[in-house]
Coordinates of C-alpha atoms and ligand atoms in Angstrom, one line a residue:
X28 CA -157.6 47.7 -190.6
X29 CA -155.6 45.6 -193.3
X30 CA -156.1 41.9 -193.8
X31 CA -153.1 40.4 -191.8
X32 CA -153.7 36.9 -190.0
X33 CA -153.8 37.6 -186.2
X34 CA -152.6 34.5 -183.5
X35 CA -151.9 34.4 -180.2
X36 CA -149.5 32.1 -178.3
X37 CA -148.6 31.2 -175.2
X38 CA -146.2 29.0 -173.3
X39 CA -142.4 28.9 -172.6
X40 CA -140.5 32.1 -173.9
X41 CA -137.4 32.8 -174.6
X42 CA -136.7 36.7 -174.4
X43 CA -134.4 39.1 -172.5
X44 CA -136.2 40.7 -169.6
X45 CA -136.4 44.3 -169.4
X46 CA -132.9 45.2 -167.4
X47 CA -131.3 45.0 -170.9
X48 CA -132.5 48.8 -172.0
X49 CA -130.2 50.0 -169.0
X50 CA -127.7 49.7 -171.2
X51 CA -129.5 52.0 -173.6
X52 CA -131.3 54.5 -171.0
X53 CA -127.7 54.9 -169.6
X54 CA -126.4 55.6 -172.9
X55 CA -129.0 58.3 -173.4
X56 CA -129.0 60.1 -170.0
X57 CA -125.3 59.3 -168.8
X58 CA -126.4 61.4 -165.0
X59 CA -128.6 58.6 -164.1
X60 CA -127.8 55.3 -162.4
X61 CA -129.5 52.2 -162.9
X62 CA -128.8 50.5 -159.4
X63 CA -130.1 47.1 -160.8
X64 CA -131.5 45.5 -157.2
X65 CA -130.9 41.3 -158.2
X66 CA -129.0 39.0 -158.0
X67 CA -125.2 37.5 -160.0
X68 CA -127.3 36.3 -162.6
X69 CA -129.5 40.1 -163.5
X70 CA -125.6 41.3 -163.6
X71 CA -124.6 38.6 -165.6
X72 CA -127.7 38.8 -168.4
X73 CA -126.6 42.7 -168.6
X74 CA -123.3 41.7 -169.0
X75 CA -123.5 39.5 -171.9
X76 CA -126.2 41.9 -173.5
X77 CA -124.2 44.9 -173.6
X78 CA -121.4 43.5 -174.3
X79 CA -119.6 45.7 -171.1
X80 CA -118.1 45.1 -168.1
X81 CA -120.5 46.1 -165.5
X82 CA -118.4 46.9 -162.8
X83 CA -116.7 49.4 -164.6
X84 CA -119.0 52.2 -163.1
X85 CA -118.2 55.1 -164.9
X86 CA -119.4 53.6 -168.2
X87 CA -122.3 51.8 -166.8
X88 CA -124.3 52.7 -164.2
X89 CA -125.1 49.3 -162.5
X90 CA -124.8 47.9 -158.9
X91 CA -125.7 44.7 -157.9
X92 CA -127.0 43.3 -154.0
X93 CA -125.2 40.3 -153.3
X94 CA -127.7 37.2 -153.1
X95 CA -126.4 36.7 -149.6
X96 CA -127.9 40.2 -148.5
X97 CA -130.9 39.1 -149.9
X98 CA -131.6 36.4 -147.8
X99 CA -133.5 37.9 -145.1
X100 CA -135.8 41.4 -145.8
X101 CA -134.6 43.4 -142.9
X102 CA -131.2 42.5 -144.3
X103 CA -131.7 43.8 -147.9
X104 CA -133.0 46.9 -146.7
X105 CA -130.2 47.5 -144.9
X106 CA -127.8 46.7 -147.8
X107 CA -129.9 48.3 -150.2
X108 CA -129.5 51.7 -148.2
X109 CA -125.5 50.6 -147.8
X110 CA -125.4 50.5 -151.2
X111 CA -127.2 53.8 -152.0
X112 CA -124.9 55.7 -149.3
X113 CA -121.9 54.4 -150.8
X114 CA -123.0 55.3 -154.4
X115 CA -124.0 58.8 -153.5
X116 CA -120.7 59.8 -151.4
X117 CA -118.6 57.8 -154.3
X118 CA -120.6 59.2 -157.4
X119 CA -121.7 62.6 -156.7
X120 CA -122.4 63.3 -160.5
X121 CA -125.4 61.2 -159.8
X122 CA -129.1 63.2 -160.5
X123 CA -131.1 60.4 -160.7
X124 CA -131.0 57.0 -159.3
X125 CA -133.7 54.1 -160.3
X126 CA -134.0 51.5 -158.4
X127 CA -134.7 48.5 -161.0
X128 CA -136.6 45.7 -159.6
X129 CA -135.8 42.4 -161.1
X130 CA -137.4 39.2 -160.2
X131 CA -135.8 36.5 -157.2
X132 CA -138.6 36.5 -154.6
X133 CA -136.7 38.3 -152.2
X134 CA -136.5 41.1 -154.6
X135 CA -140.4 41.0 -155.4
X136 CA -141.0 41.5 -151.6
X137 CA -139.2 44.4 -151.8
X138 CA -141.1 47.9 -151.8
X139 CA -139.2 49.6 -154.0
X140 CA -141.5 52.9 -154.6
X141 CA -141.8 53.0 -150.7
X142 CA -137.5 52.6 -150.3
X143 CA -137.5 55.4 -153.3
X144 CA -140.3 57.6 -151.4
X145 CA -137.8 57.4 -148.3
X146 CA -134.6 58.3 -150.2
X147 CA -136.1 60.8 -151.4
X148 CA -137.1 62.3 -148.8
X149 CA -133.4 61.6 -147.3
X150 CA -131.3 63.2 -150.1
X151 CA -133.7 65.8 -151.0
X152 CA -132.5 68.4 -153.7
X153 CA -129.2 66.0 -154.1
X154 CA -130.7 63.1 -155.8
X155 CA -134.3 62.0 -157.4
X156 CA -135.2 58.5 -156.8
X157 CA -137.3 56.6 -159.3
X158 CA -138.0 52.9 -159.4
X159 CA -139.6 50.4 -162.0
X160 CA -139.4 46.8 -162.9
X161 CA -137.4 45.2 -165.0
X162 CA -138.4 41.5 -164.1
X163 CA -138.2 38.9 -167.0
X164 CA -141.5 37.8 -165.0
X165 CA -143.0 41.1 -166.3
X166 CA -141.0 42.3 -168.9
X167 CA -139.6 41.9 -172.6
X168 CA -136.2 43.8 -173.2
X169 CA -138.2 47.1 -174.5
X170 CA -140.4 46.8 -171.8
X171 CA -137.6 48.5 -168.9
X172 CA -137.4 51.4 -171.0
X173 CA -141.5 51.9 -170.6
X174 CA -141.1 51.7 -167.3
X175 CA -138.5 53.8 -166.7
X176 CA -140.5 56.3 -168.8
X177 CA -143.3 56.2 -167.4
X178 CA -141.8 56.1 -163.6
X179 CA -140.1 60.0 -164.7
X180 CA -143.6 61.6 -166.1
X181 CA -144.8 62.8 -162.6
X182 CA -141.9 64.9 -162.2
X183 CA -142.4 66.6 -165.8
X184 CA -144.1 70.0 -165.1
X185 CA -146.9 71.4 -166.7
X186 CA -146.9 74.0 -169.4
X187 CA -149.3 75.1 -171.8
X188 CA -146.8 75.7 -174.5
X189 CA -147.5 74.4 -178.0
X190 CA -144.6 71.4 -178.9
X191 CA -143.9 68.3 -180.4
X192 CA -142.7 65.5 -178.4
X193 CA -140.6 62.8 -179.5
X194 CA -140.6 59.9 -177.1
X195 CA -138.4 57.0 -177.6
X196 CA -135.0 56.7 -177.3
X197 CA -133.4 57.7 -180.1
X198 CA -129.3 58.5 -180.4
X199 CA -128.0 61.8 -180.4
X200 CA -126.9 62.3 -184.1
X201 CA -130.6 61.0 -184.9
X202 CA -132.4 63.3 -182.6
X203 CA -130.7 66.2 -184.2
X204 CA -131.5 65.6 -187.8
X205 CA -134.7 64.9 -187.0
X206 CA -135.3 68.2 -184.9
X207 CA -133.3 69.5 -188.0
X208 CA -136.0 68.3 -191.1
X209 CA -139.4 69.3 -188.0
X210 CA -137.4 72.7 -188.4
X211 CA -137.7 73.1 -192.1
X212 CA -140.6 71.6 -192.4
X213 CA -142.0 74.6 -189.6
X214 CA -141.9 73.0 -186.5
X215 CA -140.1 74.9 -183.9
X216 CA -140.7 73.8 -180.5
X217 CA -139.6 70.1 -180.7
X218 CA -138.4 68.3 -177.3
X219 CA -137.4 64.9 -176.7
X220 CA -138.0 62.5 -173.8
X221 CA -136.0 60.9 -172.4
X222 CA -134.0 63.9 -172.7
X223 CA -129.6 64.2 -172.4
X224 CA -130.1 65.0 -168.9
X225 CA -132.2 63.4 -167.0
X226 CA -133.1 66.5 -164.5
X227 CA -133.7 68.6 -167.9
X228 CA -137.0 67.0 -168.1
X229 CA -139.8 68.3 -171.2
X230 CA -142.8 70.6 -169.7
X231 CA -145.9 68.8 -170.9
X232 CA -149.7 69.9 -171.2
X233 CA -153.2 69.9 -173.0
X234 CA -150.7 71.4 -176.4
X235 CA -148.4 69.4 -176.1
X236 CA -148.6 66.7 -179.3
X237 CA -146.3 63.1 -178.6
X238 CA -145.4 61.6 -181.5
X239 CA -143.0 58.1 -180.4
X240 CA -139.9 56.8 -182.2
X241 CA -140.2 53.8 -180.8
X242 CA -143.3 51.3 -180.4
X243 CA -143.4 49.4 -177.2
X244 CA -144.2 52.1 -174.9
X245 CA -147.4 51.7 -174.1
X246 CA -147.7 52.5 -170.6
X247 CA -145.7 55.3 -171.3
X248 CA -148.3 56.8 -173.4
X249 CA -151.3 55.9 -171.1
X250 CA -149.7 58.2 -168.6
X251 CA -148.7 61.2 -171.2
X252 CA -152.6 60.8 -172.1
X253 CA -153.7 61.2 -168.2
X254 CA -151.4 64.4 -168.3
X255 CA -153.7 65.8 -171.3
X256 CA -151.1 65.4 -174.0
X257 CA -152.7 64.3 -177.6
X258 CA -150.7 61.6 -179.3
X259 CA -149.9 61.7 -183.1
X260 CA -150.9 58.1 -184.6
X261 CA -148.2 57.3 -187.2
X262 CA -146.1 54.5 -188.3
X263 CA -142.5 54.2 -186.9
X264 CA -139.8 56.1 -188.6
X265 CA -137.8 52.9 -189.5
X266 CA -137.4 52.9 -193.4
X267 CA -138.4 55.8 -195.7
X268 CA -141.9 55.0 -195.8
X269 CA -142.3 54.8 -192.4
X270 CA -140.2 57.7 -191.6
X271 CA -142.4 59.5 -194.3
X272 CA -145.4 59.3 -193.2
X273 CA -144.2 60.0 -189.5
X274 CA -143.0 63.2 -190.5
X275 CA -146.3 63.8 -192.2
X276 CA -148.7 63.3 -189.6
X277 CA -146.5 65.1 -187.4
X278 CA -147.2 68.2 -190.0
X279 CA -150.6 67.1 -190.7
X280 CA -151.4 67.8 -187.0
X281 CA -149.8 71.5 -187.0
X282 CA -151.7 72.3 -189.7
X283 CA -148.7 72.0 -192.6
X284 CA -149.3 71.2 -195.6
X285 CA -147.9 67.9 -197.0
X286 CA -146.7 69.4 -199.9
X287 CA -143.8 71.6 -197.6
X288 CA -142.9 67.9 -196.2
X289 CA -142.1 66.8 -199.4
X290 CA -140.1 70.1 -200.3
X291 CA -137.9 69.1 -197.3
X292 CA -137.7 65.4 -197.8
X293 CA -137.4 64.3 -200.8
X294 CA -133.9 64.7 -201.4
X295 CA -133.6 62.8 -198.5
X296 CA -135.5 60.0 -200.3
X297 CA -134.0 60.1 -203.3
X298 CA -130.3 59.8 -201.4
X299 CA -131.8 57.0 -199.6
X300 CA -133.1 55.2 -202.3
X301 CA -130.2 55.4 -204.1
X302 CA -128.2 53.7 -200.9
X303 CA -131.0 50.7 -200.4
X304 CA -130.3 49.0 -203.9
X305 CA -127.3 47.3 -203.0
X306 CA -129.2 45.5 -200.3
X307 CA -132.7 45.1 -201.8
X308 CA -130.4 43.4 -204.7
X309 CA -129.6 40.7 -201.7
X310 CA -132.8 40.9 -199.9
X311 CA -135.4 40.6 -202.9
X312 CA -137.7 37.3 -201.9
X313 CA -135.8 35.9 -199.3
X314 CA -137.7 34.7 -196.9
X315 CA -138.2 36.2 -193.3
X316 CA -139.1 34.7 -189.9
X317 CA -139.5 37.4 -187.1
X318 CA -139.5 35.6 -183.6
X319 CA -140.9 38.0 -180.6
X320 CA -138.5 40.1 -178.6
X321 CA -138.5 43.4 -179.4
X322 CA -141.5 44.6 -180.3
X323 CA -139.9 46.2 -183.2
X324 CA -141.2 43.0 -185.2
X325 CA -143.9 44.7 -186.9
X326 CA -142.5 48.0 -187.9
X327 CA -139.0 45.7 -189.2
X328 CA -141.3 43.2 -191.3
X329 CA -143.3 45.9 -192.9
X330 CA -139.7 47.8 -194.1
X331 CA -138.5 45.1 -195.4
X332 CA -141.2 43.8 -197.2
X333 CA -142.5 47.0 -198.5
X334 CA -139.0 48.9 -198.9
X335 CA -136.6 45.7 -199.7
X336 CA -138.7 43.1 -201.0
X337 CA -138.4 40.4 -199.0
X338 CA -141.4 37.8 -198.2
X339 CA -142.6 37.3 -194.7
X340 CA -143.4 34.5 -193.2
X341 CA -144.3 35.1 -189.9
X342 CA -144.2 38.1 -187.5
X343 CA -144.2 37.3 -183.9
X344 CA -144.2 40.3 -181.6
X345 CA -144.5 39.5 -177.7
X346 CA -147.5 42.1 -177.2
X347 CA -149.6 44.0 -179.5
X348 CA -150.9 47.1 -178.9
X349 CA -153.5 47.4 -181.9
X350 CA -154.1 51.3 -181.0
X351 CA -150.3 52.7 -181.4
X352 CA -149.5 49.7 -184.2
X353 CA -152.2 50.0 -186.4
X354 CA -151.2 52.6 -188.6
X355 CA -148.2 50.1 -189.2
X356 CA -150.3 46.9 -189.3
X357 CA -152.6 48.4 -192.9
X358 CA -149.1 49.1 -194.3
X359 CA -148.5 44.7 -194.5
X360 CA -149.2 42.9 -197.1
X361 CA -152.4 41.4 -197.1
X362 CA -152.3 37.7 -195.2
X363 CA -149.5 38.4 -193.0
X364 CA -149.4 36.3 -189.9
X365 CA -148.4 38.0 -187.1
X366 CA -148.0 35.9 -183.7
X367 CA -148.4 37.4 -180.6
X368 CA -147.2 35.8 -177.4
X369 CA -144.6 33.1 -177.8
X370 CA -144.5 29.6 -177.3
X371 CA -140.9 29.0 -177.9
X372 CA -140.9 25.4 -179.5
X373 CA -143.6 25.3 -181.5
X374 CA -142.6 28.4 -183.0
X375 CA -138.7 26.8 -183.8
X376 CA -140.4 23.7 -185.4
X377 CA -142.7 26.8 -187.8
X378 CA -138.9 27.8 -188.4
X379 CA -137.5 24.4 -189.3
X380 CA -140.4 24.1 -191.3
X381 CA -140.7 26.8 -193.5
X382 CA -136.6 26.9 -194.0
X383 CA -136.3 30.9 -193.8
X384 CA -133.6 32.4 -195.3
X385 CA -133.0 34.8 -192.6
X386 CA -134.9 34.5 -188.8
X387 CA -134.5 38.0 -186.6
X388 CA -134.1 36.1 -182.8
X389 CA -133.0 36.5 -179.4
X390 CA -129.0 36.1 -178.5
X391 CA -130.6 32.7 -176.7
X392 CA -132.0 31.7 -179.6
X393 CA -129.5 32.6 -182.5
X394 CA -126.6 30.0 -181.5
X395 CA -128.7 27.0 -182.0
X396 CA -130.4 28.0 -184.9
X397 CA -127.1 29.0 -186.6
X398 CA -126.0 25.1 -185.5
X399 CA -128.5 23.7 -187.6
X400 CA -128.0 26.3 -190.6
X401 CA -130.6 28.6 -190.4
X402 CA -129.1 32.2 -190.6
X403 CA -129.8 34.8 -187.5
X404 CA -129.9 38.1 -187.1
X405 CA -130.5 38.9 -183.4
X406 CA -133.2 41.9 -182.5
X407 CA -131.2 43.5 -179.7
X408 CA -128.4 44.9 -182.8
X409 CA -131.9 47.2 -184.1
X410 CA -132.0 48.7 -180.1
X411 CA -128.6 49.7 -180.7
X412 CA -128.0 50.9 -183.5
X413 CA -129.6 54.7 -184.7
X414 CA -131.6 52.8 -187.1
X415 CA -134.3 55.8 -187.1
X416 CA -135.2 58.2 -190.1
X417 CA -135.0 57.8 -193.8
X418 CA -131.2 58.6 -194.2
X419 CA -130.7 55.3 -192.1
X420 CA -132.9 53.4 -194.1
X421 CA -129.6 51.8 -196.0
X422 CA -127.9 50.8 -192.5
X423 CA -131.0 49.1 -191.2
X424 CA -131.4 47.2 -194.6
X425 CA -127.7 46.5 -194.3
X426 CA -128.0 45.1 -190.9
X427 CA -130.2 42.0 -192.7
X428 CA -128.4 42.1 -195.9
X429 CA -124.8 41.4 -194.1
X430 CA -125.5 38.1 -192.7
X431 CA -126.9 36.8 -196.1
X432 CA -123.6 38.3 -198.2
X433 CA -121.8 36.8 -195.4
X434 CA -123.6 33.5 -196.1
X435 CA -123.1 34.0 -200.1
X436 CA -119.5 34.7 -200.0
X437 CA -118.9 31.6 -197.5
X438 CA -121.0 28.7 -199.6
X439 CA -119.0 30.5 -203.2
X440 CA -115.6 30.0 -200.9
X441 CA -117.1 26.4 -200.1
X442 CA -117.6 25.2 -203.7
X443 CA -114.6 26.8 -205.1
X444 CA -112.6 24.3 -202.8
X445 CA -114.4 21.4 -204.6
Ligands
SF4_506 FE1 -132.5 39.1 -163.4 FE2 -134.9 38.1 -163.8 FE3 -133.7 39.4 -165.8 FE4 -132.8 36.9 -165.0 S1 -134.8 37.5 -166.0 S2 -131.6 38.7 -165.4 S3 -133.2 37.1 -162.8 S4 -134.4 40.2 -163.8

């Protein structure tokens, strides 16, 4: 295990709950509908998070109980199933409907697996009903997506088919290029969950090997684990180191050599390389503050230390999972202080403190910050954005490097008026 500095934190946070990844999940499997069961202010947070109206159905699968209807259980029950009628007879493109459970009271009273059980049971061989939470109570943004992961794996059949599982959300174009260099490299059989379709589920088994894109799904792997699968231990393919060595464990368990990896990618490299030095000419030993959100904090620091040279000086993640991240955490520098939990204001008055040239924050917490002239980037832009693989290495460097150009450009502009 490398030598980083490990702290925990607790008190008042300030992080999207996990409703926000509907607007990714969606994105991803456009047959399923998120009926989001909260209140004005769950459709609200979405709202300003995706940047989308959320009544405009056929781009975002969203529906919201009134908070009038959820004054009284019998009542919300009633209007929950109003609702779910309405949807199905109005949307019949619908496969699969998750009930997301967010966090009023009223809401937590609600029995959601026992409403889906019933539904199910209702518009059998029409519809699949899933449900999950996506409570700020009990979830960070990346958190929904675990749970609506792991709420699909007991409908995945069994099979005892040698593959390679991707799991993570990744975008389309990504997905492809990956199953593109796993092809070349002599791996055939490569499947993705969540898949395009969300009744098109992956067969999984004892052969099948689950290697994730992404690194907040922890409860997601647990139940891949219970289903026999055998899970490749990597680092994240953000960057082209991480990507890298993604790719070669991947191989490494299918018996490939690494040397047929490197056939394969290093052009890829040597493209990508190329495309980072504009950035790594503006990143090189700025400073770095990541603030929990996404759990993407790790993976993010150790690219851009390693890949575009910037210092770090803190890494807070809101839960760490030392099993899937610690391929990741020997890849930091030695000393790095990662924070995990979040105790919202003694963690700004570290930021005042240390005067970062760059802090990666929540939407809630970028405005202020920016008011006192400290430059944001917010995490939700890396959820996003196909950041994934080594020939996006230059895109995810330039989502840090364009605020600090920005910032450049603007104080030249300044002086040149005095
Ligand atoms: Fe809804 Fe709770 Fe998320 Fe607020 S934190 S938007 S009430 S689920």
């Amino acid at each position: 295990m490398s030598k980083v500095e490990f702290n925990k934190e607790a008190g008042p946070r300030e992080v999207f709950c996990g409703l926000t990844s509907i607007v990714w999940l969606h994105r991803r499997m456009p047959d399923a509908f998120f009926l989001v069961v909260g209140s004005r202010t769950c459709a609200h947070l979405i709202q300003s998070a995706a940047g989308v109206m959320i009544f405009a159905e056929p781009r975002f699968g969203t529906a919201i109980l009134e908070e009038k209807d959820l004054a009284g259980l019998a009542d919300a029950h009633e209007e929950l199933d109003r609702v779910v009628n309405d949807l199905i007879k109005r949307r019949p493109e619908i496969k699969t409907l998750f009930l997301v459970g967010s966090c009023p009271s009223e809401v937590i009273k609600l029995d959601l697996a026992t409403v889906a059980e019933k539904l199910n049971k209702r518009f059998l061989g029409q519809v699949r009903f899933l449900n999950y939470s996506g409570s700020g109570i009990e979830t960070t943004f990346t958190q929904g997506e675990d749970g609506a992961l792991k709420s699909l794996i007991p409908l995945m059949e069994s099979s005892d088919e040698e593959k390679l599982l991707m799991v993570g959300t990744l975008a389309n174009n990504v997905e492809d290029r990956f199953k593109k260099i796993f092809k070349n490299i002599g791996i055939t059989n490569v499947e993705s969950f969540p898949p395009r379709e969300s009744t098109k589920l992956p067969k999984i088994g004892k052969r099948t090997r689950v290697l994730l894109t992404q690194p907040y799904l922890c409860e997601t792997v647990r139940e891949l684990k219970h289903k026999g699968c055998e899970i490749i231990y990597a680092p994240f393919p953000l960057g082209i180191e991480g990507s890298t060595k993604w790719f070669l464990a991947a191989a490494q368990s299918f018996n490939i050599p690494n040397l047929k990896v490197h056939e394969v990618i290093t052009p890829l490299k040597t493209r990508a390389l190329k495309a980072l030095e504009t950035h790594t000419k503006i990143l090189k030993g700025k400073k770095l503050f990541l603030l929990p959100e996404s759990q993407l904090e790790i993976s993010l620091a150790r690219f851009l230390h390693n890949e575009c040279e910037m210092d770090l000086i803190e890494v807070g993640t809101p839960y760490l999972n030392k099993d899937l991240m610690e391929k990741e955490l020997n890849l930091l520098p030695e000393n790095t202080k990662i924070v995990e939990g979040q105790h919202v204001e003694k963690q700004l008055d570290r930021v005042r403190e240390t005067h970062p040239d760059l802090v990666v924050c929540g939407m809630g917490l970028a405005n202020p910050l920016e008011a006192e002239g400290i430059h944001t980037k917010w995490s939700i832009e890396m959820v996003f954005s196909p950041i994934h693989g080594i020939d996006q290495a230059a895109d995810l460097a330039g989502l840090f490097s364009r605020p600090l150009r920005r910032n450049q450009i603007l104080n030249t502009k300044t002086l040149a008026t005095f």
